[in-house]
Short mmCIF file of C-alpha atoms and ligand atoms in Angstrom, two decimals:
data_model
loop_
_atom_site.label_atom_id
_atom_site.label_comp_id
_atom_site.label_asym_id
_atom_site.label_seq_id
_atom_site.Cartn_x
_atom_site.Cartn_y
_atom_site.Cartn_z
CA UNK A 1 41.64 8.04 -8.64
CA UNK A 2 37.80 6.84 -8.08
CA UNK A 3 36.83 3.88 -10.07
CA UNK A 4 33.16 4.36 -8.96
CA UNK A 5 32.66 0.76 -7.08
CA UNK A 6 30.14 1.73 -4.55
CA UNK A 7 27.78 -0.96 -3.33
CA UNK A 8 30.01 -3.66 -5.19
CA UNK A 9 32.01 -6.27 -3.69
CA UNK A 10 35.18 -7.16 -5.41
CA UNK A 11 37.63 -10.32 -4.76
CA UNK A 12 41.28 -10.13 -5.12
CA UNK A 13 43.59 -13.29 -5.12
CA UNK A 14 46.80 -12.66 -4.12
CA UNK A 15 45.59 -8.84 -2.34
CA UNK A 16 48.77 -9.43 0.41
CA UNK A 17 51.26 -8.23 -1.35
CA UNK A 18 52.49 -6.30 -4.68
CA UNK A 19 50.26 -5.65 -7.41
CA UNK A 20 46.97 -7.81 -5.70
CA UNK A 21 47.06 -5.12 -2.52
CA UNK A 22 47.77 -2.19 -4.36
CA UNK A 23 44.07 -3.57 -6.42
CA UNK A 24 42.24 -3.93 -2.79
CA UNK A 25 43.57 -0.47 -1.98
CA UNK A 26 42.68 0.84 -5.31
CA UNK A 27 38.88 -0.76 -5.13
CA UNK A 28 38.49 0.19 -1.49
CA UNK A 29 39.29 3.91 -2.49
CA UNK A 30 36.69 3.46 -4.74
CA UNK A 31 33.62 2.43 -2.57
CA UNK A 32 34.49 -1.13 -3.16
CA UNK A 33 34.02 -4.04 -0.32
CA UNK A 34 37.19 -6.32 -0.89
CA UNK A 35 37.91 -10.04 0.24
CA UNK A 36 41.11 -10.79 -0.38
CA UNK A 37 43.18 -14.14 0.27
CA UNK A 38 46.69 -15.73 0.14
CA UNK A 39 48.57 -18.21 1.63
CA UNK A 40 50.86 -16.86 4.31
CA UNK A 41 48.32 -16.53 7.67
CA UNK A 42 50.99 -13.68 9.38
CA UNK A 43 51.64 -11.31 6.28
CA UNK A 44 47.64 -11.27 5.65
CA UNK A 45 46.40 -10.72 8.90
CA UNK A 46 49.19 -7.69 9.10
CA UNK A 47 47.93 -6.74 5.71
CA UNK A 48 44.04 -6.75 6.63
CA UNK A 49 44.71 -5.02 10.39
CA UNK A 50 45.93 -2.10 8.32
CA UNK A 51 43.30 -2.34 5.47
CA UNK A 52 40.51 -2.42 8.28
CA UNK A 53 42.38 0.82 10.16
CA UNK A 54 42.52 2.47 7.00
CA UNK A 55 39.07 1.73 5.22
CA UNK A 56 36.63 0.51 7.70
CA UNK A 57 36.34 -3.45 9.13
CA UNK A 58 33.05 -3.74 8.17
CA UNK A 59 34.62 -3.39 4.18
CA UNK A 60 37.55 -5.69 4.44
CA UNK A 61 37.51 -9.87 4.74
CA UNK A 62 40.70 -11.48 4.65
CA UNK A 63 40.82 -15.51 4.08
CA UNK A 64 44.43 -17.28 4.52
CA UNK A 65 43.85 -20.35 1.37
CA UNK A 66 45.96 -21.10 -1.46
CA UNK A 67 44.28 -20.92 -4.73
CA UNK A 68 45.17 -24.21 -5.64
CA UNK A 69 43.26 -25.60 -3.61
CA UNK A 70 39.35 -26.20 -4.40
CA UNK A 71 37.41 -26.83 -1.47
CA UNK A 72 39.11 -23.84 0.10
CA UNK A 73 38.70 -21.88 -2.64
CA UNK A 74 34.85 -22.91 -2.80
CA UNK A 75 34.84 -22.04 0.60
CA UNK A 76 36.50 -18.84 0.37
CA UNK A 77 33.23 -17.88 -2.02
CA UNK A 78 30.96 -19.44 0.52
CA UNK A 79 31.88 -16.89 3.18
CA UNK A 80 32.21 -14.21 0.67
CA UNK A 81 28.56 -14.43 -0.14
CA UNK A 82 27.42 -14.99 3.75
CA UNK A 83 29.41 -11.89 4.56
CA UNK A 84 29.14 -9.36 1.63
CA UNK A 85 26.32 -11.77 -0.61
CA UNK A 86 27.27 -10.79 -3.75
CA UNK A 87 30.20 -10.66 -5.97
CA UNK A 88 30.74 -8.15 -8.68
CA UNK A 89 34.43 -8.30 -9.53
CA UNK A 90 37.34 -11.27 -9.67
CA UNK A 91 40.74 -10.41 -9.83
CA UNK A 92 42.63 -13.24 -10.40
CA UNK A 93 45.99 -12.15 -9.60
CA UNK A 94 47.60 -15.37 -7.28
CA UNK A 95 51.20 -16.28 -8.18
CA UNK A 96 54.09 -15.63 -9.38
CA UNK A 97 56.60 -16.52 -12.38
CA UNK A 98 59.38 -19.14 -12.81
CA UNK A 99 62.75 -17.91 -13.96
CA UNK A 100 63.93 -21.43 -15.76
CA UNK A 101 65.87 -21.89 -19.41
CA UNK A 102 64.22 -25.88 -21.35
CA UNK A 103 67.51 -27.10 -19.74
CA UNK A 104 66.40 -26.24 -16.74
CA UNK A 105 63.10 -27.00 -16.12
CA UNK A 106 62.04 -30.33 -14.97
CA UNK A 107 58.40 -32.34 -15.74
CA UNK A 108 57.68 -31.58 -12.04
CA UNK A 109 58.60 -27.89 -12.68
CA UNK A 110 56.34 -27.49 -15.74
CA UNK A 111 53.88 -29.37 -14.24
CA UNK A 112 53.90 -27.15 -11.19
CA UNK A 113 54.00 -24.06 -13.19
CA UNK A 114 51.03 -25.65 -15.69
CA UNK A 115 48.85 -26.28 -12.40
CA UNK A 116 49.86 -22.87 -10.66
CA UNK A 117 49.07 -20.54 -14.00
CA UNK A 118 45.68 -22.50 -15.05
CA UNK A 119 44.20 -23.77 -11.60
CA UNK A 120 44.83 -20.07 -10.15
CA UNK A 121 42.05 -19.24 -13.41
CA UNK A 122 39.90 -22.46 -12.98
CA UNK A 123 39.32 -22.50 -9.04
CA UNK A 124 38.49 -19.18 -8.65
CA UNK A 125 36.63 -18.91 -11.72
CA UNK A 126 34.18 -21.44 -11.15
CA UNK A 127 33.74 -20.65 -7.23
CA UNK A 128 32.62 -17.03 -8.16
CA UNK A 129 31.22 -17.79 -11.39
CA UNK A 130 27.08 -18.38 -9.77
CA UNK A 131 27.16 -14.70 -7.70
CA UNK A 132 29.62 -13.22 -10.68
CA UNK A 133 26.85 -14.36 -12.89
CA UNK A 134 23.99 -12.74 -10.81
CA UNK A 135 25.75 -9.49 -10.54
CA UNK A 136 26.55 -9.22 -14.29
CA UNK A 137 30.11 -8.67 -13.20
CA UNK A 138 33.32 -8.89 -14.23
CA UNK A 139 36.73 -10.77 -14.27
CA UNK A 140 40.13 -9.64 -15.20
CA UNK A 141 42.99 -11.81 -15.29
CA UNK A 142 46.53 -10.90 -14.18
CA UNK A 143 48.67 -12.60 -17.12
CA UNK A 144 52.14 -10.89 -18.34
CA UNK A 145 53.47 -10.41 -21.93
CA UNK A 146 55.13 -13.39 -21.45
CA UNK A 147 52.19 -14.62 -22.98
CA UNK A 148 52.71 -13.46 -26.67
CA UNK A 149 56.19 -12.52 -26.20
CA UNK A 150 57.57 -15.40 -24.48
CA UNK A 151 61.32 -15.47 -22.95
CA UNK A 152 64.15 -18.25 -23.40
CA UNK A 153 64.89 -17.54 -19.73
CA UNK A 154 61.23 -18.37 -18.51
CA UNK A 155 60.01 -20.77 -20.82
CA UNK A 156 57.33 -22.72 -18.98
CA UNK A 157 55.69 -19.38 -17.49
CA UNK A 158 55.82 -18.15 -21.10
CA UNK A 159 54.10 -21.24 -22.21
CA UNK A 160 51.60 -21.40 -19.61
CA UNK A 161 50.91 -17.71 -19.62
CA UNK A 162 50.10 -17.76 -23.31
CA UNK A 163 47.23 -20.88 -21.93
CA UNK A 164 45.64 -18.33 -19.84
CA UNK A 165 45.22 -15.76 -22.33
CA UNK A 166 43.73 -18.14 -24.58
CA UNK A 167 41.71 -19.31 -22.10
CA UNK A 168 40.46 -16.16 -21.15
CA UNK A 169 38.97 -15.44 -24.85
CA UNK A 170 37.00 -18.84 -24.36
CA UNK A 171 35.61 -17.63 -21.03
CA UNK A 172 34.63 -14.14 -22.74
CA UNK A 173 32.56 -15.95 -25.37
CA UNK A 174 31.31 -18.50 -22.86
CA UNK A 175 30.22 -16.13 -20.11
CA UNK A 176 28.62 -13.37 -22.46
CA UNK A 177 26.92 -11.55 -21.92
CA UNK A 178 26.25 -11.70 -18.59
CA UNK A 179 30.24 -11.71 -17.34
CA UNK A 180 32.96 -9.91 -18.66
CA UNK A 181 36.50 -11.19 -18.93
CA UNK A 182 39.62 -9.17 -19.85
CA UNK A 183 43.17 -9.17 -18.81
CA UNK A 184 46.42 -7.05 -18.09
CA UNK A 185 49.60 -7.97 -19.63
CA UNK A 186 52.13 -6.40 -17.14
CA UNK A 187 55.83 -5.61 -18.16
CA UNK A 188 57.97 -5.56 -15.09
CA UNK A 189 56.12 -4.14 -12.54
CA UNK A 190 57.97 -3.54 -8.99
CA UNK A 191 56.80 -5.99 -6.41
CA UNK A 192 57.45 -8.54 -4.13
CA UNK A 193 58.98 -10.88 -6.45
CA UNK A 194 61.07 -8.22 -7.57
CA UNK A 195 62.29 -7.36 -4.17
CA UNK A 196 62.97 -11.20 -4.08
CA UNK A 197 65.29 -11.11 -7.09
CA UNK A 198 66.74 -7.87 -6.01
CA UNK A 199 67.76 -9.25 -2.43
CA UNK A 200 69.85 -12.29 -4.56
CA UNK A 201 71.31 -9.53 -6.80
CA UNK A 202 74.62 -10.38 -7.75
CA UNK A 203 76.49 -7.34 -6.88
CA UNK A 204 75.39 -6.63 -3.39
CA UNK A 205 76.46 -3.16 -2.61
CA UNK A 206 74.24 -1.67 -5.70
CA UNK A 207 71.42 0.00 -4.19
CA UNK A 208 67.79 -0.40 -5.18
CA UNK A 209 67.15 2.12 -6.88
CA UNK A 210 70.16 1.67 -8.90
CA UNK A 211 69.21 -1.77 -9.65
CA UNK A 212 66.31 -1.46 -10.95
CA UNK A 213 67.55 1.18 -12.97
CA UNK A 214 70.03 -0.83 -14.56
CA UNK A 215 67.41 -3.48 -15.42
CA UNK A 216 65.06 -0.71 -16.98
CA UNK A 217 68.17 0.01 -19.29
CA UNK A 218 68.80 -3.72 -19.90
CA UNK A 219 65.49 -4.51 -21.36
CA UNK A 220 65.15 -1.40 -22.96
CA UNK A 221 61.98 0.10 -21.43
CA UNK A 222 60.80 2.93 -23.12
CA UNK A 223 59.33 4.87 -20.29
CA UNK A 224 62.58 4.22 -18.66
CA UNK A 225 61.43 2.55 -15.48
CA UNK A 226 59.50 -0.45 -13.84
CA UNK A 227 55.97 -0.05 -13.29
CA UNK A 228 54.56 1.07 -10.01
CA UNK A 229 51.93 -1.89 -8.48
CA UNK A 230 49.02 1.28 -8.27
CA UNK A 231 49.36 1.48 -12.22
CA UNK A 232 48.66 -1.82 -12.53
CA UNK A 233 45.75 -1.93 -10.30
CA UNK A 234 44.51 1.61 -11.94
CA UNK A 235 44.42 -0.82 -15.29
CA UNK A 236 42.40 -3.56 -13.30
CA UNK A 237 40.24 -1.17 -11.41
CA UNK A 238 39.36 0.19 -15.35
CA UNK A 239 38.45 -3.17 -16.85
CA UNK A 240 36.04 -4.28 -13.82
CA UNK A 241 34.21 -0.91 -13.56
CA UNK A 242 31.16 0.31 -15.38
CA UNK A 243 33.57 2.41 -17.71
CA UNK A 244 34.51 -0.66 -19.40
CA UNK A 245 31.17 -1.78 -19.58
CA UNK A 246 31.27 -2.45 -23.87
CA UNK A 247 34.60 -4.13 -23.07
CA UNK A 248 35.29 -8.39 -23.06
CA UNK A 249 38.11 -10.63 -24.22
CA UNK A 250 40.57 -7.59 -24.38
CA UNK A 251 44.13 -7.42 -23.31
CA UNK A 252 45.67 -4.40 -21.95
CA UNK A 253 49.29 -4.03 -21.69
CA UNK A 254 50.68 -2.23 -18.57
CA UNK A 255 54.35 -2.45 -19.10
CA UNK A 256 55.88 1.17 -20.40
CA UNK A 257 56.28 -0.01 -23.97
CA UNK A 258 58.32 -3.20 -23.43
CA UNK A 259 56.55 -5.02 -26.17
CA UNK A 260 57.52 -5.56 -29.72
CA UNK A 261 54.29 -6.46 -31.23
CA UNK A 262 51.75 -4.64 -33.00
P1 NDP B 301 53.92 -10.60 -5.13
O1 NDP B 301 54.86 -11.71 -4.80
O2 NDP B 301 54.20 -9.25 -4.58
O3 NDP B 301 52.43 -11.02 -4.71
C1 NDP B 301 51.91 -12.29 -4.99
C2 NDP B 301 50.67 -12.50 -4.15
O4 NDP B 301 50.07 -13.74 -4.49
C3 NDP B 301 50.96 -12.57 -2.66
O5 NDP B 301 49.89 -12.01 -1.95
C4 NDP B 301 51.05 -14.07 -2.40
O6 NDP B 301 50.86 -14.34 -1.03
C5 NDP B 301 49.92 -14.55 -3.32
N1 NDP B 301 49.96 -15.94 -3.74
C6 NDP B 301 50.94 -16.58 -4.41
N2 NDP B 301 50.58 -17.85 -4.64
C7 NDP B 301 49.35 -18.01 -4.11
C8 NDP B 301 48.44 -19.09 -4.03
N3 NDP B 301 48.74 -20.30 -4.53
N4 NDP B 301 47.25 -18.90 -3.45
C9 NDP B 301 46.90 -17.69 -2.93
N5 NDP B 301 47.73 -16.63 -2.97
C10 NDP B 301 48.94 -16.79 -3.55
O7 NDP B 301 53.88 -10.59 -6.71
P2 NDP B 301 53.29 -9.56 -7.81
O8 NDP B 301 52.41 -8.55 -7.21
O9 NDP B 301 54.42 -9.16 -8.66
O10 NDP B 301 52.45 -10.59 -8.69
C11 NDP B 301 51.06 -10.55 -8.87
C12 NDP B 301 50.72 -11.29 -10.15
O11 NDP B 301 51.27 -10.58 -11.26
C13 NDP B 301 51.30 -12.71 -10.20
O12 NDP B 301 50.38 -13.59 -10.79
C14 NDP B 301 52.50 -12.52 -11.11
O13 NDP B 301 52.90 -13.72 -11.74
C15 NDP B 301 51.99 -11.48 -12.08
N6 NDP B 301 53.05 -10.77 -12.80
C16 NDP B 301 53.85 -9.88 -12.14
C17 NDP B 301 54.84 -9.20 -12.83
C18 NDP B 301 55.72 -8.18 -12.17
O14 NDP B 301 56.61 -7.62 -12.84
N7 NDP B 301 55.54 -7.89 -10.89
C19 NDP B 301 55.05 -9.44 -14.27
C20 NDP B 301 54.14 -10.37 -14.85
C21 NDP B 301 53.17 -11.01 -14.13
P3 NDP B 301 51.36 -15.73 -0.36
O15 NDP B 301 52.75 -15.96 -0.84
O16 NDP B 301 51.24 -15.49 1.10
O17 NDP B 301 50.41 -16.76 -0.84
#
């Protein structure tokens, strides 16, 4: 599928791995130029060698930071704009949930999970924000449905998922009309931190297609399945691009049905 991205540069937090590099594949099938960034030096330099093979060096910049962090982050824009000089769409897509009852959860857990969810928005955000501005571009905002359909089971992610969404209807008003802001709301999508919770499954010899099978069942998706990463970033590459030009503070939810709201 072709977004129609050419001549724009697009950033992607969190592009390694999952549902952030299945967006940078997405965008550079679509004319894009992508920086991308994460923490982990090895998996991202793998991850860009491949993306430069496959799509052209000249289209592809690839930062090792963590998000968290603000002079890298500022930094990260800095050579974003020396390199490309202009930034159209931000993906902010960096992290990754915690799986934690009240009982559970400690002040340096939700404080961790609080600065993780919000400062993955705010860093970014603000970095980007002058070239986003000049660009008339666009953000989106990977949150989950956590957000208005919060879990027992993950209570502070729920919590501080529900801050970003309401936080991203402030920065709609705020940056209008020159930069859009929208989100995704993603069911269970399959991923690396799926993978993760797959490799501690409890009955080792089920497979992994079986497992994930059994978890469609047990939370009673109606397509009948997890999410594939490139439907998520089809739903990302849609809010940034010029077909969703009349579109700001919106939520769409990529998750096969899972939610019980209307
Ligand atoms: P993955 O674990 O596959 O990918 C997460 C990516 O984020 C990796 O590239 C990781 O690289 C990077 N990352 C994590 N923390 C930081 C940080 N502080 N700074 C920079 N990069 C960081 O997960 P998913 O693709 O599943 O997750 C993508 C987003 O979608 C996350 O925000 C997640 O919470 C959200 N989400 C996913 C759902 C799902 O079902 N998959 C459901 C709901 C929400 P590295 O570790 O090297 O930094």
């Amino acid at each position: 599928m072709h977004y129609g991205y050419e001549g724009k540069v697009a950033v992607v937090t969190g592009g390694s791995s999952g549902i952030g590099l299945a967006t940078v594949e997405t965008l550079l099938e679509s004319g894009a130029r992508v920086a991308l960034c994460a923490r982990t030096p090895g998996r991202l330099e793998d991850v860009a060698a491949v993306l430069k093979r496959d799509h052209g060096e000249e289209n592809v910049l690839a930062c090792a930071l963590s998000v968290l962090e603000p002079q890298a982050v500022q930094s990260f824009a800095a050579r974003v704009e020396e390199r490309f000089g202009r930034c159209d769409l931000l993906v902010n897509n960096a992290g990754q949930g915690r799986i934690s009852t009240f009982a559970e959860t400690s002040d340096e857990d939700w404080r961790a999970e609080y600065e993780l969810k919000l400062f993955s928005q705010i860093y970014p955000t603000r970095a980007f924000l002058p070239m986003l501005r000049a660009a008339r571009g666009a953000i989106v905002v990977v949150n989950s449905l956590l957000a208005l359909q919060p879990e027992a089971h993950m209570v502070c992610t729920s919590s501080a998922r529900a801050g970003v969404q309401n936080l991203v209807k402030s920065l709609s008003v705020e940056l209008a009309p020159d930069v859009r802001v929208n989100s995704i709301l993603l069911g269970m999508v399959e991923s690396g931190q799926w993978l993760r919770r797959f490799a501690e499954r409890e009955d080792q010899t089920q497979s992994k297609a079986e497992w994930y099978a059994a978890l469609a069942r047990k939370k009673g998706i109606p397509l009948g399945r997890l999410g594939d990463p490139r439907e998520a970033a089809a739903a990302i590459a849609f809010l940034g691009s010029k077909a969703a030009s009349y579109i700001t503070g919106a939520q769409l939810e990529v998750s096969g049905g899972l939610s019980r709201f209307i």
